[in-house]
Tab-separated table of C-alpha atoms and ligand atoms in Angstrom:
chain	number	residue	atom	x	y	z
A	1	MET	CA	-15.097	5.208	18.940
A	2	MET	CA	-13.120	4.509	15.774
A	3	LYS	CA	-9.333	4.453	16.015
A	4	PHE	CA	-7.298	7.222	14.393
A	5	GLU	CA	-6.043	4.977	11.559
A	6	THR	CA	-9.647	4.250	10.525
A	7	LYS	CA	-10.747	7.850	10.947
A	8	SER	CA	-7.897	9.177	8.803
A	9	ILE	CA	-9.273	7.144	5.879
A	10	HIS	CA	-13.007	7.648	6.448
A	11	SER	CA	-13.736	10.761	8.552
A	12	GLY	CA	-16.146	13.154	6.870
A	13	GLN	CA	-16.189	10.967	3.767
A	14	GLN	CA	-18.757	8.744	2.096
A	15	SER	CA	-19.019	7.219	-1.348
A	16	ASP	CA	-20.501	9.665	-3.843
A	17	PRO	CA	-24.288	9.214	-3.692
A	18	LEU	CA	-24.626	9.901	-7.439
A	19	THR	CA	-22.073	7.436	-8.827
A	20	GLY	CA	-20.708	5.402	-5.922
A	21	ALA	CA	-17.218	6.892	-6.471
A	22	VAL	CA	-15.186	5.870	-3.443
A	23	MET	CA	-12.952	8.942	-3.553
A	24	THR	CA	-14.390	12.387	-2.844
A	25	PRO	CA	-15.103	14.100	-6.199
A	26	ILE	CA	-13.166	17.270	-7.013
A	27	TYR	CA	-16.015	19.749	-7.432
A	28	GLN	CA	-14.142	22.053	-9.777
A	29	THR	CA	-16.875	24.679	-9.899
A	30	SER	CA	-17.232	28.248	-8.736
A	31	THR	CA	-21.028	28.327	-8.696
A	32	TYR	CA	-24.132	26.144	-8.333
A	33	GLN	CA	-27.461	26.132	-10.199
A	34	GLN	CA	-30.368	27.100	-7.948
A	35	ASP	CA	-33.761	25.340	-8.119
A	36	ALA	CA	-35.595	28.633	-7.631
A	37	VAL	CA	-34.491	32.135	-6.683
A	38	GLY	CA	-32.749	31.843	-3.305
A	39	GLN	CA	-33.416	28.089	-3.203
A	40	HIS	CA	-30.130	26.203	-3.449
A	41	ARG	CA	-28.945	22.729	-2.455
A	42	GLY	CA	-26.503	23.840	0.244
A	43	PHE	CA	-23.954	25.510	-2.022
A	44	GLU	CA	-24.227	28.911	-3.714
A	45	TYR	CA	-20.702	30.092	-4.515
A	46	SER	CA	-17.362	28.380	-3.898
A	47	ARG	CA	-15.793	31.146	-1.791
A	48	THR	CA	-18.627	30.527	0.669
A	49	GLY	CA	-18.614	26.751	0.384
A	50	ASN	CA	-17.501	23.936	-1.909
A	51	PRO	CA	-18.396	20.252	-1.404
A	52	THR	CA	-14.772	19.006	-1.661
A	53	ARG	CA	-13.683	21.651	0.851
A	54	SER	CA	-16.568	20.761	3.204
A	55	VAL	CA	-15.448	17.129	3.250
A	56	LEU	CA	-11.876	18.197	4.119
A	57	GLU	CA	-13.121	20.578	6.818
A	58	ASN	CA	-15.260	17.864	8.414
A	59	CYS	CA	-12.413	15.365	8.198
A	60	LEU	CA	-9.928	17.745	9.879
A	61	ALA	CA	-12.450	18.647	12.596
A	62	ASP	CA	-13.079	14.992	13.372
A	63	LEU	CA	-9.365	14.139	13.483
A	64	GLU	CA	-8.756	16.967	15.980
A	65	GLY	CA	-11.795	15.908	18.051
A	66	SER	CA	-14.215	18.722	17.235
A	67	GLU	CA	-17.114	19.584	14.933
A	68	PHE	CA	-15.708	22.861	13.660
A	69	GLY	CA	-13.087	22.828	10.911
A	70	LEU	CA	-12.156	25.424	8.295
A	71	ALA	CA	-9.696	25.070	5.427
A	72	PHE	CA	-7.557	27.942	4.113
A	73	SER	CA	-5.287	28.641	1.165
A	74	SER	CA	-2.141	28.480	3.354
A	75	GLY	CA	-1.091	28.033	6.954
A	76	MET	CA	-0.380	31.766	7.094
A	77	ALA	CA	-3.906	32.544	5.821
A	78	ALA	CA	-5.273	30.445	8.692
A	79	ILE	CA	-3.045	32.256	11.224
A	80	ASP	CA	-3.981	35.627	9.721
A	81	THR	CA	-7.692	34.837	10.073
A	82	LEU	CA	-7.270	33.909	13.726
A	83	ILE	CA	-5.587	37.221	14.492
A	84	ARG	CA	-8.234	39.182	12.598
A	85	ILE	CA	-10.938	38.120	15.069
A	86	LEU	CA	-9.164	40.319	17.670
A	87	GLU	CA	-9.790	44.019	18.394
A	88	PRO	CA	-7.220	46.841	18.488
A	89	GLY	CA	-5.827	46.974	22.008
A	90	ASP	CA	-5.931	43.199	22.530
A	91	HIS	CA	-2.822	41.350	23.687
A	92	VAL	CA	-1.489	38.028	22.388
A	93	LEU	CA	1.098	36.003	24.265
A	94	VAL	CA	3.291	34.044	21.831
A	95	GLY	CA	5.949	31.362	22.195
A	96	ASN	CA	9.423	32.812	21.640
A	97	ASP	CA	10.551	30.403	18.938
A	98	VAL	CA	7.499	30.203	16.694
A	99	TYR	CA	7.794	29.841	12.920
A	100	GLY	CA	9.474	32.934	11.429
A	101	GLY	CA	6.507	33.685	9.163
A	102	THR	CA	4.161	33.804	12.151
A	103	TYR	CA	6.482	36.263	13.895
A	104	ARG	CA	6.771	38.369	10.710
A	105	LEU	CA	2.995	38.598	10.288
A	106	PHE	CA	2.443	39.572	13.921
A	107	GLU	CA	5.247	42.142	14.061
A	108	SER	CA	5.210	43.638	10.556
A	109	GLU	CA	1.493	43.724	10.044
A	110	TYR	CA	-0.701	43.425	13.122
A	111	ARG	CA	1.338	45.547	15.493
A	112	ARG	CA	0.415	48.564	13.351
A	113	PHE	CA	-3.260	47.714	13.979
A	114	ASN	CA	-2.507	48.113	17.672
A	115	ILE	CA	-2.521	44.435	18.568
A	116	ASP	CA	0.088	43.881	21.252
A	117	PHE	CA	2.284	40.768	21.040
A	118	SER	CA	4.745	39.566	23.631
A	119	TYR	CA	7.054	36.584	23.325
A	120	VAL	CA	7.902	34.189	26.131
A	121	ASN	CA	9.477	30.809	26.610
A	122	THR	CA	6.320	28.692	26.768
A	123	THR	CA	8.265	25.695	28.097
A	124	GLU	CA	8.358	27.679	31.384
A	125	ILE	CA	4.885	27.729	32.950
A	126	ASP	CA	5.794	30.592	35.334
A	127	GLN	CA	6.897	32.819	32.457
A	128	VAL	CA	3.545	32.325	30.740
A	129	VAL	CA	1.535	33.031	33.886
A	130	SER	CA	3.485	36.156	34.787
A	131	SER	CA	3.115	37.531	31.234
A	132	LEU	CA	-0.684	37.287	31.055
A	133	LYS	CA	-2.438	40.655	31.075
A	134	PRO	CA	-6.028	41.786	31.587
A	135	ASN	CA	-6.265	42.367	27.809
A	136	THR	CA	-4.731	38.995	26.780
A	137	LYS	CA	-7.092	37.262	24.347
A	138	GLN	CA	-4.946	34.482	22.866
A	139	VAL	CA	-1.960	32.403	23.975
A	140	TRP	CA	-0.071	30.925	20.983
A	141	LEU	CA	1.822	27.715	21.491
A	142	GLU	CA	3.850	25.954	18.861
A	143	THR	CA	4.816	22.500	20.086
A	144	PRO	CA	7.115	21.065	18.886
A	145	THR	CA	8.530	24.396	17.727
A	146	ASN	CA	10.050	25.140	14.361
A	147	PRO	CA	13.083	24.754	14.227
A	148	LEU	CA	14.265	23.997	17.794
A	149	LEU	CA	11.651	21.330	18.597
A	150	ASN	CA	10.915	22.697	22.056
A	151	ILE	CA	7.927	21.127	23.773
A	152	SER	CA	5.347	23.056	25.799
A	153	ASP	CA	2.913	21.411	28.204
A	154	ILE	CA	-0.470	21.922	26.523
A	155	GLU	CA	-2.505	20.486	29.400
A	156	VAL	CA	-0.906	22.485	32.215
A	157	LEU	CA	-0.695	25.693	30.180
A	158	SER	CA	-4.367	25.449	29.155
A	159	GLU	CA	-5.288	24.995	32.791
A	160	VAL	CA	-3.271	27.943	34.128
A	161	VAL	CA	-4.346	30.250	31.296
A	162	HIS	CA	-8.031	29.374	31.802
A	163	ASP	CA	-7.651	29.793	35.569
A	164	TYR	CA	-6.403	33.318	34.897
A	165	ALA	CA	-9.323	34.033	32.531
A	166	PRO	CA	-11.570	31.373	30.997
A	167	GLY	CA	-12.153	33.556	27.927
A	168	ILE	CA	-8.520	33.460	26.703
A	169	SER	CA	-8.102	31.145	23.709
A	170	VAL	CA	-5.190	28.741	23.909
A	171	VAL	CA	-4.120	28.275	20.289
A	172	VAL	CA	-1.805	25.408	19.323
A	173	ASP	CA	0.052	25.287	16.016
A	174	ASN	CA	-0.102	21.510	15.544
A	175	THR	CA	1.729	21.489	12.188
A	176	PHE	CA	4.799	19.540	13.335
A	177	ALA	CA	2.918	16.959	15.397
A	178	THR	CA	-0.304	16.495	13.374
A	179	PRO	CA	-3.447	15.181	15.100
A	180	TYR	CA	-2.011	11.651	14.865
A	181	LEU	CA	0.776	12.457	17.333
A	182	GLN	CA	-0.941	15.052	19.484
A	183	GLN	CA	-4.522	16.068	20.284
A	184	PRO	CA	-4.399	19.628	21.684
A	185	LEU	CA	-8.172	20.092	22.063
A	186	ALA	CA	-8.451	16.971	24.223
A	187	MET	CA	-5.660	18.433	26.401
A	188	GLY	CA	-7.582	21.648	27.023
A	189	ALA	CA	-6.586	23.942	24.145
A	190	ASP	CA	-9.324	25.925	22.392
A	191	VAL	CA	-8.065	26.222	18.823
A	192	VAL	CA	-5.702	24.231	16.603
A	193	VAL	CA	-4.038	25.720	13.558
A	194	HIS	CA	-2.227	23.868	10.765
A	195	SER	CA	-0.116	24.345	7.743
A	196	THR	CA	-1.635	21.447	5.752
A	197	THR	CA	1.254	22.043	3.324
A	198	LYS	CA	3.342	19.857	5.613
A	199	TYR	CA	2.539	16.383	7.026
A	200	LEU	CA	-1.223	16.469	6.413
A	201	GLY	CA	-0.744	16.978	2.668
A	202	GLY	CA	2.422	14.937	3.003
A	203	HIS	CA	3.677	15.030	-0.601
A	204	SER	CA	5.021	18.592	-1.094
A	205	ASP	CA	2.421	19.261	-3.778
A	206	ILE	CA	0.071	21.832	-2.220
A	207	VAL	CA	0.084	24.889	0.045
A	208	GLY	CA	-2.803	24.958	2.516
A	209	GLY	CA	-3.923	25.702	6.044
A	210	ALA	CA	-6.640	24.866	8.538
A	211	ILE	CA	-8.228	25.938	11.801
A	212	VAL	CA	-10.151	23.620	14.092
A	213	SER	CA	-11.874	25.218	17.079
A	214	LYS	CA	-13.916	23.928	19.972
A	215	ASN	CA	-16.164	26.901	20.452
A	216	ARG	CA	-19.120	27.544	18.142
A	217	ALA	CA	-18.985	31.340	18.506
A	218	ILE	CA	-15.288	31.453	17.550
A	219	HIS	CA	-15.939	29.090	14.650
A	220	GLU	CA	-18.772	31.259	13.358
A	221	ARG	CA	-16.612	34.371	13.490
A	222	LEU	CA	-13.781	32.562	11.661
A	223	SER	CA	-16.222	31.146	9.150
A	224	PHE	CA	-17.584	34.640	8.474
A	225	LEU	CA	-14.030	35.864	7.823
A	226	GLN	CA	-13.192	32.860	5.632
A	227	ASN	CA	-16.055	33.881	3.344
A	228	ALA	CA	-15.692	37.648	3.714
A	229	ALA	CA	-11.938	37.770	3.044
A	230	GLY	CA	-11.776	34.662	0.844
A	231	ALA	CA	-8.437	32.977	1.608
A	232	ILE	CA	-9.879	29.612	0.561
A	233	PRO	CA	-8.156	26.563	-0.947
A	234	GLY	CA	-9.276	25.289	-4.355
A	235	PRO	CA	-11.085	21.939	-4.637
A	236	MET	CA	-8.108	20.135	-6.189
A	237	ASP	CA	-5.893	21.126	-3.263
A	238	CYS	CA	-8.595	20.004	-0.801
A	239	PHE	CA	-8.704	16.637	-2.562
A	240	LEU	CA	-4.923	16.275	-2.327
A	241	VAL	CA	-4.945	17.008	1.422
A	242	LEU	CA	-7.760	14.468	1.907
A	243	ARG	CA	-5.708	11.910	-0.005
A	244	GLY	CA	-2.583	12.724	2.014
A	245	ILE	CA	-4.412	12.317	5.325
A	246	LYS	CA	-5.397	8.740	4.453
A	247	THR	CA	-1.776	7.611	4.909
A	248	LEU	CA	-0.888	10.045	7.719
A	249	PRO	CA	-0.508	7.437	10.506
A	250	VAL	CA	1.640	5.098	8.402
A	251	ARG	CA	3.811	7.974	7.197
A	252	MET	CA	4.221	9.515	10.658
A	253	ASP	CA	5.314	6.193	12.139
A	254	ARG	CA	8.002	5.773	9.472
A	255	HIS	CA	9.064	9.441	9.643
A	256	ALA	CA	9.604	9.002	13.382
A	257	GLU	CA	11.414	5.681	13.035
A	258	ASN	CA	13.835	7.210	10.516
A	259	ALA	CA	14.214	10.467	12.477
A	260	ALA	CA	15.096	8.593	15.681
A	261	LYS	CA	17.835	6.676	13.828
A	262	VAL	CA	19.163	9.873	12.215
A	263	THR	CA	19.244	11.440	15.710
A	264	ASP	CA	21.279	8.522	17.072
A	265	PHE	CA	23.710	8.798	14.161
A	266	LEU	CA	24.161	12.572	14.588
A	267	HIS	CA	24.816	12.136	18.317
A	268	THR	CA	27.821	9.960	17.524
A	269	HIS	CA	29.304	12.322	14.899
A	270	PRO	CA	32.349	14.348	16.044
A	271	ARG	CA	31.391	17.456	13.990
A	272	VAL	CA	27.941	17.694	15.571
A	273	THR	CA	27.772	19.621	18.844
A	274	LYS	CA	24.026	19.512	19.579
A	275	VAL	CA	21.034	17.511	18.338
A	276	PHE	CA	17.374	18.378	18.911
A	277	TYR	CA	14.792	15.563	18.770
A	278	PRO	CA	11.800	15.475	21.152
A	279	PHE	CA	11.934	11.759	22.054
A	280	HIS	CA	15.722	11.562	22.570
A	281	SER	CA	16.837	11.336	26.195
A	282	SER	CA	19.106	14.384	25.685
A	283	HIS	CA	16.073	16.599	24.912
A	284	PRO	CA	15.209	18.782	27.928
A	285	GLN	CA	11.480	18.014	27.642
A	286	SER	CA	11.733	14.385	26.459
A	287	LYS	CA	9.523	13.073	29.300
A	288	LEU	CA	6.822	15.628	28.560
A	289	ALA	CA	7.097	14.865	24.835
A	290	GLN	CA	6.591	11.172	25.553
A	291	ARG	CA	3.485	11.906	27.609
A	292	GLN	CA	2.028	14.378	25.153
A	293	MET	CA	2.923	12.875	21.778
A	294	ARG	CA	2.526	9.411	20.283
A	295	ASN	CA	6.014	9.519	18.749
A	296	GLY	CA	8.798	12.058	18.208
A	297	GLY	CA	7.825	13.069	14.653
A	298	GLY	CA	10.021	13.473	11.604
A	299	MET	CA	11.924	16.695	12.297
A	300	VAL	CA	15.508	16.788	13.595
A	301	SER	CA	17.695	19.876	14.045
A	302	PHE	CA	21.396	19.986	14.850
A	303	VAL	CA	24.263	22.400	15.351
A	304	LEU	CA	27.656	21.600	13.953
A	305	MET	CA	31.119	23.009	14.358
A	306	GLY	CA	31.961	25.792	11.942
A	307	GLY	CA	28.874	27.998	12.420
A	308	GLU	CA	27.115	29.331	9.343
A	309	GLU	CA	29.819	28.170	6.896
A	310	GLY	CA	29.710	24.627	8.290
A	311	ALA	CA	25.906	24.559	8.117
A	312	LYS	CA	25.898	25.822	4.519
A	313	GLN	CA	28.551	23.326	3.451
A	314	VAL	CA	26.603	20.352	4.827
A	315	ALA	CA	23.247	21.564	3.473
A	316	GLU	CA	24.777	22.052	0.017
A	317	SER	CA	26.484	18.662	-0.146
A	318	THR	CA	23.730	16.165	0.667
A	319	LYS	CA	22.358	14.319	-2.340
A	320	ILE	CA	19.201	12.561	-1.117
A	321	PHE	CA	18.292	15.293	1.397
A	322	LYS	CA	17.234	18.081	-0.996
A	323	LEU	CA	18.188	21.640	-0.062
A	324	ALA	CA	14.756	23.245	0.276
A	325	GLU	CA	12.377	25.064	2.584
A	326	SER	CA	9.229	23.363	3.894
A	327	LEU	CA	8.907	19.934	5.490
A	328	GLY	CA	6.616	16.989	6.028
A	329	GLY	CA	6.753	15.419	2.565
A	330	VAL	CA	7.762	11.847	1.747
A	331	GLU	CA	11.172	13.098	0.550
A	332	SER	CA	13.945	14.200	2.924
A	333	LEU	CA	14.811	17.900	3.002
A	334	ILE	CA	17.653	19.886	4.561
A	335	GLU	CA	17.898	23.614	5.220
A	336	VAL	CA	19.680	26.318	7.232
A	337	PRO	CA	16.910	28.127	9.182
A	338	ALA	CA	18.890	31.322	9.978
A	339	ILE	CA	19.306	32.058	6.255
A	340	MET	CA	16.202	30.359	4.851
A	341	THR	CA	12.907	29.710	6.722
A	342	HIS	CA	13.699	31.927	9.703
A	343	ALA	CA	15.518	34.788	7.941
A	344	SER	CA	12.688	37.130	9.002
A	345	THR	CA	13.673	36.671	12.665
A	346	ALA	CA	17.286	37.873	12.104
A	347	ASP	CA	18.279	40.667	14.522
A	348	SER	CA	15.223	39.863	16.672
A	349	PRO	CA	15.030	38.083	20.021
A	350	LEU	CA	13.781	35.065	18.031
A	351	ALA	CA	16.933	34.780	15.886
A	352	VAL	CA	18.251	31.220	15.514
A	353	ASP	CA	21.852	29.963	15.698
A	354	PRO	CA	23.463	30.487	12.250
A	355	GLY	CA	25.067	27.050	12.594
A	356	LEU	CA	21.726	25.266	12.976
A	357	VAL	CA	20.706	22.753	10.300
A	358	ARG	CA	17.116	21.459	10.068
A	359	LEU	CA	16.182	18.096	8.597
A	360	SER	CA	12.769	16.930	7.496
A	361	VAL	CA	13.473	13.215	7.575
A	362	GLY	CA	11.541	11.466	4.822
A	363	LEU	CA	10.518	7.916	4.039
A	364	GLU	CA	13.565	6.779	2.067
A	365	HIS	CA	15.529	3.769	3.373
A	366	ILE	CA	17.329	4.718	6.567
A	367	ASP	CA	20.673	3.283	5.353
A	368	ASP	CA	20.634	5.630	2.355
A	369	LEU	CA	19.740	8.632	4.535
A	370	ILE	CA	22.538	7.972	7.009
A	371	ALA	CA	25.058	7.329	4.215
A	372	ASP	CA	24.065	10.665	2.660
A	373	LEU	CA	24.543	12.562	5.936
A	374	GLU	CA	27.813	10.735	6.547
A	375	GLN	CA	29.283	11.780	3.169
A	376	SER	CA	28.107	15.398	3.554
A	377	LEU	CA	29.593	15.663	7.063
A	378	ALA	CA	32.854	14.162	5.767
A	379	THR	CA	33.359	16.861	3.087
A	380	GLU	CA	34.889	19.958	4.647
B	401	LIG	C1	4.823	25.553	12.280
B	401	LIG	C2	4.360	26.278	11.054
B	401	LIG	N1	3.221	26.993	11.111
B	401	LIG	C3	2.761	27.663	10.031
B	401	LIG	C4	3.443	27.683	8.842
B	401	LIG	C5	2.914	28.463	7.667
B	401	LIG	O1	2.281	27.637	6.749
B	401	LIG	P1	2.213	27.897	5.162
B	401	LIG	O2	3.617	27.870	4.647
B	401	LIG	O3	1.353	26.767	4.668
B	401	LIG	O4	1.574	29.229	4.968
B	401	LIG	C6	4.632	26.932	8.737
B	401	LIG	C7	5.390	26.932	7.458
B	401	LIG	O5	6.518	26.522	7.388
B	401	LIG	C8	5.095	26.230	9.870
B	401	LIG	O6	6.237	25.510	9.820
């Protein structure tokens, strides 16, 4: 079997049979001429299917170790589609520090359709087992989580959930890890969801999402909804994600190398009280992370003295780390989750520490990144 580095460049892709173009063409078309009434060449209308999108979907499926991939217009559109395959009265068990937008969608929208959500600490196997119910249909794991970088044991959780009821889908949001670092389907999960906006795209130039599932029946239901509801990405965005994926392994290795050094620096800084990085020995699940992931990834969070004011001051005084939401691009970003990405969890059990700062460590030279953090932590 081909290695990941080779697959990330070639999976699902071949030179264009018409011209020999090495890169996948951007089929910027909404419709396709038919040879006779009802006789088409595999594509009828671009909501239903587009050749550039098909290549991306096959590439993503292959990278996650399945045949069934679907691309969406955002990570949230992918998550929304996965919830819409449920019936009123179904129960979903969700990790208690998932991305704020996921929590907002579940609570503000789907609860009123009588889908029941409960939130547990998925790093504790016993808590997950004791919270399963006869009507549980999905268990949602984010690992590492956004923004606290908690790690849940995909293999053990998949086993205990399937022992309880084989029909429950274990869903893993693999956005932070990417398939290069972590292969949830091989560890027993049923479905992987992505915001391709982040590391897969890798250049902060598109918003996109994806679902890869193991089970044909689930895939067909999701595929029906993708066409019926239409939250599809355009061909240009699909091309950009395909291009981003080609350098995913090289980028992820450098992101992790830089993030590990930033973590070491933060640990030595007197203003910093806590640092979260999955591969650091101080992380409560560092051993599990090292078993489950190829490296620690590019995200680092930390708490510093001075609470919200301290966090705001640091986030507003870095120069290379840009103050912005999102993550996973080549450039370093800094943000304050309680006020920015996770504002929708305020006053909820999922609320994050107002003094928490989140870094998406980019690919700039490590000396420049550390100097930037040093000067921002020095200004009070
Ligand atoms: C872990 C995670 N899942 C899903 C999403 C949602 O993706 P999108 O912003 O592409 O809709 C995000 C966005 O930040 C995220 O961090």
